Phi, psi and omega in degrees: 000309160311306171315300162321300190297291184314324173295321183288316161310314178301323186291326189297312160328333193233015162105356184040027196215125166295334179272081153217161190289350186222051192278153165263110200280355156287284174267337161330175180287125193078012179262203180302328176289337166282351170274317176301317175292351196266321148336288176321292175341292172332306170307311201273327199262320186245016176071005196229156175262347189276149182278359174317325192296316183301337186275326169317306196266342171124342204273326185238180148248150168322320176291333176289345187284343167267000158284322183305315189293324170283324166297326199268333167288330171294320168296315185292328189262326164319299195271353176283317173287321169308317197274348181272320177324298191282313176108350171213171172324140166174157190231352175262133164246112190301156175297330176287340193239353166312298195313311192287330172310296196320288182329285173316339181246031159091002169299089190233031177292157177287345177281138159284334176280319175323291191322297177306308179329301173297324165311303184305291173331295196281339157311292179308329208259331176278355173234026178265327186304328168284327179315285204304326203261321181273059193278171160326306215279357190268347175286315167294346171264327174293302179319311187287335173293324201211060193292150171306000000 
């Protein structure tokens, strides 16, 4: 319950949507913290950090695990590129660095706006898997598996 309230507060601070022009790839909605939350659930309930533990117990399908792991990997790559291009640790994908990050992630269109558009499309589609899974009904599911 406390973890879900903290997640809700974090999302509210960072826009509570994956559709932001300058998203926080770590703490924003559908960001790396949401994937960390999935791993936290696997650890709490099944003493395993792998998302496959959630699939073995019926929380996710195997295809969902692969999709979520690919999404988490994509967000880590975005964040690493962000750090590389800014020369420092940071989590907000600002507009001025988006074309360079997009280019290094394979969005090589000549048009800078098209590069950013493709990066945004990828980030949004990758953020949705975590966001959809970490919804308010999660507290009920956890309580059923982990009674007080």
